[in-house]
Amino acid sequence: MGAQPVNAEALAAQRVASILSLRDSVLNDIQKTSSSNVGAELLADKVGVITGVDSDIGIGAASLATFAREGARHIYLVDWQKRHILAIIETIKTRFPNTTLTLIEGDAADAPFVKSVIDRVINDEGHLDFFFANSGVMELPGKEKEERIDDDPGKFLPELWADVKFIALKYASKAMSLTCPERGKTLPGGSILLTSSTAGVKARAGPLAYSASNASIVSFAQTGSYEFAGRNVRVNAICPGLIQVS
């Protein structure tokens, strides 16, 4: 007796339904965790910096809530815009009153500014434990763009995007090499996290300049993790695609 013929359309529909069910289950678990004010204290007594936090539906703001939930003691927030960040800060302060938040306005692609932020962290707290270089840019409107790119618009996006991450690596890794026994840091080390994109690791996920700049960020993470291993500094890149944060 022969085998029953396979209904390809029905099989495909079952697979899609299974994937959607799994996705919904994962998203429900994530939403349940993100709505909780109790974490596992994974960042207890840690001090660090997050850049790119102004979007109320962005990765930066969602990460801020996660870091505070995990017990970070002091988080310095860096952004050059103030559309949503003040409201975000008030929400986080209400949910996580034990985490100190300090807002520093400025450009994460400006090396002297980033160095000054890290110098301030060291001066205030004695140590830097994490640096999340999340800032990025897709496009600036009209006059703002003209003021930022000089005479070469072709260089604007890839150079600015990559500069943000390279500057973070350069100054954060040095600061994390420092110890401060009197404030609880007896060994060098820390964690640097860079936001890249799926476009940095595969084709057809973004335009040329965007993809190339994100590929460079992946390379920064791979090379940096090797170069800074002797300092006990970890470097990782996250490569999200479209993402649901709320």
C-alpha atoms as a printed R data frame, in Angstrom:
    type eleno elety resid chain resno      x      y      z
1   ATOM     1    CA   MET     A     1  0.000  0.000  0.000
2   ATOM     2    CA   GLY     A     2  1.529  3.368 -1.033
3   ATOM     3    CA   ALA     A     3  2.172  6.295  1.275
4   ATOM     4    CA   GLN     A     4 -0.407  9.041  1.524
5   ATOM     5    CA   PRO     A     5  0.481 12.084 -0.609
6   ATOM     6    CA   VAL     A     6  1.830 15.046  1.326
7   ATOM     7    CA   ASN     A     7 -0.207 18.223  1.159
8   ATOM     8    CA   ALA     A     8  2.593 20.779  0.820
9   ATOM     9    CA   GLU     A     9  0.352 23.782  1.465
10  ATOM    10    CA   ALA     A    10 -1.087 22.265  4.630
11  ATOM    11    CA   LEU     A    11  2.380 21.355  5.878
12  ATOM    12    CA   ALA     A    12  3.643 24.893  5.215
13  ATOM    13    CA   ALA     A    13  0.639 26.353  7.025
14  ATOM    14    CA   GLN     A    14  1.320 24.131 10.042
15  ATOM    15    CA   ARG     A    15  4.933 25.273 10.162
16  ATOM    16    CA   VAL     A    16  3.941 28.935  9.983
17  ATOM    17    CA   ALA     A    17  1.372 28.441 12.741
18  ATOM    18    CA   SER     A    18  3.981 26.705 14.898
19  ATOM    19    CA   ILE     A    19  6.489 29.529 14.391
20  ATOM    20    CA   LEU     A    20  3.893 32.205 15.194
21  ATOM    21    CA   SER     A    21  2.842 30.334 18.327
22  ATOM    22    CA   LEU     A    22  6.451 30.095 19.490
23  ATOM    23    CA   ARG     A    23  7.032 33.783 18.755
24  ATOM    24    CA   ASP     A    24  3.945 34.784 20.747
25  ATOM    25    CA   SER     A    25  5.060 32.619 23.662
26  ATOM    26    CA   VAL     A    26  8.539 34.175 23.681
27  ATOM    27    CA   LEU     A    27  7.154 37.723 23.421
28  ATOM    28    CA   ASN     A    28  4.736 37.065 26.276
29  ATOM    29    CA   ASP     A    29  7.601 35.854 28.473
30  ATOM    30    CA   ILE     A    30  9.693 38.908 27.580
31  ATOM    31    CA   GLN     A    31  6.818 41.295 28.284
32  ATOM    32    CA   LYS     A    32  6.179 39.620 31.629
33  ATOM    33    CA   THR     A    33  9.849 39.992 32.587
34  ATOM    34    CA   SER     A    34 10.100 43.594 31.379
35  ATOM    35    CA   SER     A    35  7.049 44.628 33.385
36  ATOM    36    CA   SER     A    36  8.576 43.262 36.586
37  ATOM    37    CA   ASN     A    37 10.532 45.491 38.948
38  ATOM    38    CA   VAL     A    38 12.498 42.580 40.418
39  ATOM    39    CA   GLY     A    39 15.650 41.246 38.778
40  ATOM    40    CA   ALA     A    40 18.462 38.875 39.667
41  ATOM    41    CA   GLU     A    41 20.923 41.598 40.765
42  ATOM    42    CA   LEU     A    42 23.244 40.733 37.864
43  ATOM    43    CA   LEU     A    43 24.521 44.329 37.840
44  ATOM    44    CA   ALA     A    44 24.494 44.942 41.579
45  ATOM    45    CA   ASP     A    45 26.740 47.898 42.504
46  ATOM    46    CA   LYS     A    46 27.840 48.338 38.869
47  ATOM    47    CA   VAL     A    47 28.411 51.721 37.276
48  ATOM    48    CA   GLY     A    48 28.212 52.437 33.580
49  ATOM    49    CA   VAL     A    49 27.121 54.425 30.554
50  ATOM    50    CA   ILE     A    50 24.351 53.974 27.994
51  ATOM    51    CA   THR     A    51 24.279 56.139 24.871
52  ATOM    52    CA   GLY     A    52 21.263 56.680 22.644
53  ATOM    53    CA   VAL     A    53 18.421 56.617 25.168
54  ATOM    54    CA   ASP     A    54 16.064 59.348 23.949
55  ATOM    55    CA   SER     A    55 13.600 57.191 21.995
56  ATOM    56    CA   ASP     A    56 10.785 55.987 24.237
57  ATOM    57    CA   ILE     A    57 10.338 52.891 22.051
58  ATOM    58    CA   GLY     A    58 14.038 52.276 21.417
59  ATOM    59    CA   ILE     A    59 16.585 49.696 22.473
60  ATOM    60    CA   GLY     A    60 18.382 52.228 24.680
61  ATOM    61    CA   ALA     A    61 15.367 52.985 26.863
62  ATOM    62    CA   ALA     A    62 14.413 49.308 27.125
63  ATOM    63    CA   SER     A    63 17.996 48.433 28.072
64  ATOM    64    CA   LEU     A    64 18.043 51.174 30.690
65  ATOM    65    CA   ALA     A    65 15.043 49.575 32.383
66  ATOM    66    CA   THR     A    66 16.724 46.167 32.228
67  ATOM    67    CA   PHE     A    67 20.012 47.428 33.670
68  ATOM    68    CA   ALA     A    68 18.191 49.222 36.495
69  ATOM    69    CA   ARG     A    69 16.111 46.126 37.201
70  ATOM    70    CA   GLU     A    70 19.322 44.119 37.511
71  ATOM    71    CA   GLY     A    71 20.593 46.427 40.230
72  ATOM    72    CA   ALA     A    72 22.976 48.853 38.505
73  ATOM    73    CA   ARG     A    73 23.898 51.484 41.076
74  ATOM    74    CA   HIS     A    74 24.605 54.450 38.803
75  ATOM    75    CA   ILE     A    75 23.865 54.787 35.081
76  ATOM    76    CA   TYR     A    76 25.047 57.769 33.047
77  ATOM    77    CA   LEU     A    77 22.795 58.488 30.064
78  ATOM    78    CA   VAL     A    78 24.200 60.157 26.955
79  ATOM    79    CA   ASP     A    79 22.110 61.681 24.178
80  ATOM    80    CA   TRP     A    80 22.091 64.905 22.221
81  ATOM    81    CA   GLN     A    81 18.287 65.108 22.084
82  ATOM    82    CA   LYS     A    82 15.724 65.612 24.852
83  ATOM    83    CA   ARG     A    83 12.426 64.681 23.212
84  ATOM    84    CA   HIS     A    84 11.554 61.780 25.508
85  ATOM    85    CA   ILE     A    85 14.504 61.185 27.801
86  ATOM    86    CA   LEU     A    86 13.299 63.281 30.753
87  ATOM    87    CA   ALA     A    87 10.044 61.328 30.889
88  ATOM    88    CA   ILE     A    88 11.987 58.070 30.540
89  ATOM    89    CA   ILE     A    89 14.206 59.047 33.473
90  ATOM    90    CA   GLU     A    90 11.212 59.850 35.688
91  ATOM    91    CA   THR     A    91  9.640 56.483 34.881
92  ATOM    92    CA   ILE     A    92 12.849 54.596 35.700
93  ATOM    93    CA   LYS     A    93 13.373 56.549 38.926
94  ATOM    94    CA   THR     A    94  9.867 55.645 40.051
95  ATOM    95    CA   ARG     A    95 10.295 51.955 39.240
96  ATOM    96    CA   PHE     A    96 13.886 51.601 40.432
97  ATOM    97    CA   PRO     A    97 14.631 54.231 43.097
98  ATOM    98    CA   ASN     A    98 17.921 52.593 44.114
99  ATOM    99    CA   THR     A    99 19.507 53.295 40.720
100 ATOM   100    CA   THR     A   100 21.011 56.752 40.292
101 ATOM   101    CA   LEU     A   101 20.556 58.255 36.816
102 ATOM   102    CA   THR     A   102 22.690 61.076 35.452
103 ATOM   103    CA   LEU     A   103 21.883 62.679 32.093
104 ATOM   104    CA   ILE     A   104 24.756 64.172 30.100
105 ATOM   105    CA   GLU     A   105 23.800 65.932 26.868
106 ATOM   106    CA   GLY     A   106 26.230 65.585 23.995
107 ATOM   107    CA   ASP     A   107 27.313 63.842 20.820
108 ATOM   108    CA   ALA     A   108 28.444 60.224 21.195
109 ATOM   109    CA   ALA     A   109 30.456 60.622 17.975
110 ATOM   110    CA   ASP     A   110 32.555 63.424 19.509
111 ATOM   111    CA   ALA     A   111 35.713 61.865 20.967
112 ATOM   112    CA   PRO     A   112 36.603 64.665 23.440
113 ATOM   113    CA   PHE     A   113 33.037 64.652 24.735
114 ATOM   114    CA   VAL     A   114 32.964 60.876 25.252
115 ATOM   115    CA   LYS     A   115 36.332 61.040 27.014
116 ATOM   116    CA   SER     A   116 34.939 63.744 29.306
117 ATOM   117    CA   VAL     A   117 31.943 61.553 30.146
118 ATOM   118    CA   ILE     A   118 34.172 58.632 31.107
119 ATOM   119    CA   ASP     A   119 36.491 60.936 33.062
120 ATOM   120    CA   ARG     A   120 33.460 62.151 34.993
121 ATOM   121    CA   VAL     A   121 32.360 58.591 35.770
122 ATOM   122    CA   ILE     A   122 35.823 57.760 37.112
123 ATOM   123    CA   ASN     A   123 35.929 60.987 39.116
124 ATOM   124    CA   ASP     A   124 32.448 60.407 40.577
125 ATOM   125    CA   GLU     A   125 32.506 56.661 41.160
126 ATOM   126    CA   GLY     A   126 36.120 55.506 40.867
127 ATOM   127    CA   HIS     A   127 35.379 52.809 38.288
128 ATOM   128    CA   LEU     A   128 33.546 52.039 35.038
129 ATOM   129    CA   ASP     A   129 31.966 48.592 34.758
130 ATOM   130    CA   PHE     A   130 29.934 48.742 31.547
131 ATOM   131    CA   PHE     A   131 29.544 50.911 28.469
132 ATOM   132    CA   PHE     A   132 26.634 50.309 26.090
133 ATOM   133    CA   ALA     A   133 27.374 52.155 22.833
134 ATOM   134    CA   ASN     A   134 23.844 52.149 21.475
135 ATOM   135    CA   SER     A   135 23.804 55.497 19.666
136 ATOM   136    CA   GLY     A   136 23.378 55.449 15.927
137 ATOM   137    CA   VAL     A   137 21.798 57.426 13.131
138 ATOM   138    CA   MET     A   138 19.854 56.653  9.994
139 ATOM   139    CA   GLU     A   139 19.519 60.159  8.572
140 ATOM   140    CA   LEU     A   140 19.419 63.737  9.788
141 ATOM   141    CA   PRO     A   141 16.982 66.242  8.254
142 ATOM   142    CA   GLY     A   142 18.004 69.126  6.040
143 ATOM   143    CA   LYS     A   143 19.999 71.812  7.810
144 ATOM   144    CA   GLU     A   144 21.115 69.579 10.705
145 ATOM   145    CA   LYS     A   145 22.610 67.126  8.236
146 ATOM   146    CA   GLU     A   146 24.387 69.886  6.317
147 ATOM   147    CA   GLU     A   147 25.947 71.212  9.512
148 ATOM   148    CA   ARG     A   148 27.278 67.781 10.518
149 ATOM   149    CA   ILE     A   149 28.751 66.363  7.312
150 ATOM   150    CA   ASP     A   150 30.986 69.146  5.976
151 ATOM   151    CA   ASP     A   151 31.278 68.773  2.188
152 ATOM   152    CA   ASP     A   152 31.073 65.020  1.733
153 ATOM   153    CA   PRO     A   153 27.583 63.569  2.273
154 ATOM   154    CA   GLY     A   154 28.814 60.191  1.020
155 ATOM   155    CA   LYS     A   155 30.916 59.811  4.167
156 ATOM   156    CA   PHE     A   156 28.247 60.905  6.613
157 ATOM   157    CA   LEU     A   157 26.443 57.730  7.561
158 ATOM   158    CA   PRO     A   158 29.144 55.017  7.623
159 ATOM   159    CA   GLU     A   159 31.801 57.168  9.284
160 ATOM   160    CA   LEU     A   160 29.497 58.601 11.943
161 ATOM   161    CA   TRP     A   161 27.957 55.226 12.791
162 ATOM   162    CA   ALA     A   162 31.333 53.496 13.098
163 ATOM   163    CA   ASP     A   163 32.971 56.417 14.928
164 ATOM   164    CA   VAL     A   164 30.461 56.127 17.785
165 ATOM   165    CA   LYS     A   165 31.537 52.541 18.461
166 ATOM   166    CA   PHE     A   166 35.276 53.026 17.934
167 ATOM   167    CA   ILE     A   167 35.350 55.988 20.314
168 ATOM   168    CA   ALA     A   168 33.493 53.954 22.945
169 ATOM   169    CA   LEU     A   169 35.988 51.101 22.595
170 ATOM   170    CA   LYS     A   170 38.993 53.387 22.802
171 ATOM   171    CA   TYR     A   171 38.094 55.253 25.980
172 ATOM   172    CA   ALA     A   172 35.925 52.720 27.815
173 ATOM   173    CA   SER     A   173 38.522 49.949 27.550
174 ATOM   174    CA   LYS     A   174 41.178 52.184 29.100
175 ATOM   175    CA   ALA     A   175 38.901 53.190 31.971
176 ATOM   176    CA   MET     A   176 37.904 49.597 32.641
177 ATOM   177    CA   SER     A   177 41.564 48.681 33.012
178 ATOM   178    CA   LEU     A   178 41.713 50.819 36.160
179 ATOM   179    CA   THR     A   179 41.103 49.468 39.637
180 ATOM   180    CA   CYS     A   180 39.696 51.287 42.646
181 ATOM   181    CA   PRO     A   181 39.972 49.081 45.757
182 ATOM   182    CA   GLU     A   182 38.666 51.783 48.067
183 ATOM   183    CA   ARG     A   183 35.398 51.767 46.079
184 ATOM   184    CA   GLY     A   184 35.124 48.035 45.661
185 ATOM   185    CA   LYS     A   185 36.870 47.395 42.337
186 ATOM   186    CA   THR     A   186 39.965 45.334 43.109
187 ATOM   187    CA   LEU     A   187 40.435 43.793 39.655
188 ATOM   188    CA   PRO     A   188 40.456 45.405 36.208
189 ATOM   189    CA   GLY     A   189 37.664 44.554 33.832
190 ATOM   190    CA   GLY     A   190 34.298 45.440 32.413
191 ATOM   191    CA   SER     A   191 31.875 44.910 29.569
192 ATOM   192    CA   ILE     A   192 31.505 46.931 26.368
193 ATOM   193    CA   LEU     A   193 28.387 46.365 24.288
194 ATOM   194    CA   LEU     A   194 28.024 47.721 20.744
195 ATOM   195    CA   THR     A   195 24.759 47.954 18.835
196 ATOM   196    CA   SER     A   196 25.187 46.734 15.268
197 ATOM   197    CA   SER     A   197 22.527 45.193 13.012
198 ATOM   198    CA   THR     A   198 21.647 42.073 11.074
199 ATOM   199    CA   ALA     A   199 22.720 44.185  8.105
200 ATOM   200    CA   GLY     A   200 26.273 43.896  9.398
201 ATOM   201    CA   VAL     A   201 26.345 40.112  9.048
202 ATOM   202    CA   LYS     A   202 24.193 39.327  6.005
203 ATOM   203    CA   ALA     A   203 23.239 40.728  2.617
204 ATOM   204    CA   ARG     A   204 19.858 42.230  1.708
205 ATOM   205    CA   ALA     A   205 19.235 43.489  5.238
206 ATOM   206    CA   GLY     A   206 19.984 47.146  4.575
207 ATOM   207    CA   PRO     A   207 21.512 49.646  2.113
208 ATOM   208    CA   LEU     A   208 25.217 49.577  1.279
209 ATOM   209    CA   ALA     A   209 26.577 52.299  3.579
210 ATOM   210    CA   TYR     A   210 24.443 51.184  6.513
211 ATOM   211    CA   SER     A   211 25.451 47.545  6.069
212 ATOM   212    CA   ALA     A   212 29.153 48.323  5.667
213 ATOM   213    CA   SER     A   213 29.268 50.493  8.782
214 ATOM   214    CA   ASN     A   214 27.511 47.833 10.836
215 ATOM   215    CA   ALA     A   215 29.877 45.163  9.530
216 ATOM   216    CA   SER     A   216 32.732 47.294 10.851
217 ATOM   217    CA   ILE     A   217 31.070 47.314 14.275
218 ATOM   218    CA   VAL     A   218 30.967 43.514 14.309
219 ATOM   219    CA   SER     A   219 34.676 43.552 13.462
220 ATOM   220    CA   PHE     A   220 35.336 46.027 16.294
221 ATOM   221    CA   ALA     A   221 33.692 43.609 18.730
222 ATOM   222    CA   GLN     A   222 35.536 40.550 17.451
223 ATOM   223    CA   THR     A   223 38.924 42.243 17.381
224 ATOM   224    CA   GLY     A   224 38.362 44.186 20.595
225 ATOM   225    CA   SER     A   225 37.388 41.093 22.558
226 ATOM   226    CA   TYR     A   226 40.702 39.519 21.545
227 ATOM   227    CA   GLU     A   227 42.794 42.641 22.071
228 ATOM   228    CA   PHE     A   228 41.374 43.503 25.501
229 ATOM   229    CA   ALA     A   229 41.180 39.967 26.890
230 ATOM   230    CA   GLY     A   230 44.320 40.546 28.950
231 ATOM   231    CA   ARG     A   231 42.589 43.459 30.681
232 ATOM   232    CA   ASN     A   232 39.534 41.345 31.543
233 ATOM   233    CA   VAL     A   233 37.399 43.544 29.287
234 ATOM   234    CA   ARG     A   234 34.666 41.802 27.307
235 ATOM   235    CA   VAL     A   235 33.397 43.239 24.022
236 ATOM   236    CA   ASN     A   236 30.215 42.082 22.320
237 ATOM   237    CA   ALA     A   237 28.000 43.319 19.500
238 ATOM   238    CA   ILE     A   238 24.269 42.813 19.317
239 ATOM   239    CA   CYS     A   239 22.819 42.560 15.805
240 ATOM   240    CA   PRO     A   240 19.062 43.141 15.961
241 ATOM   241    CA   GLY     A   241 16.686 43.359 13.054
242 ATOM   242    CA   LEU     A   242 13.219 44.811 13.537
243 ATOM   243    CA   ILE     A   243 12.587 44.565 17.242
244 ATOM   244    CA   GLN     A   244  9.635 44.907 19.602
245 ATOM   245    CA   VAL     A   245 10.559 46.718 22.800
246 ATOM   246    CA   SER     A   246  7.175 47.584 24.285
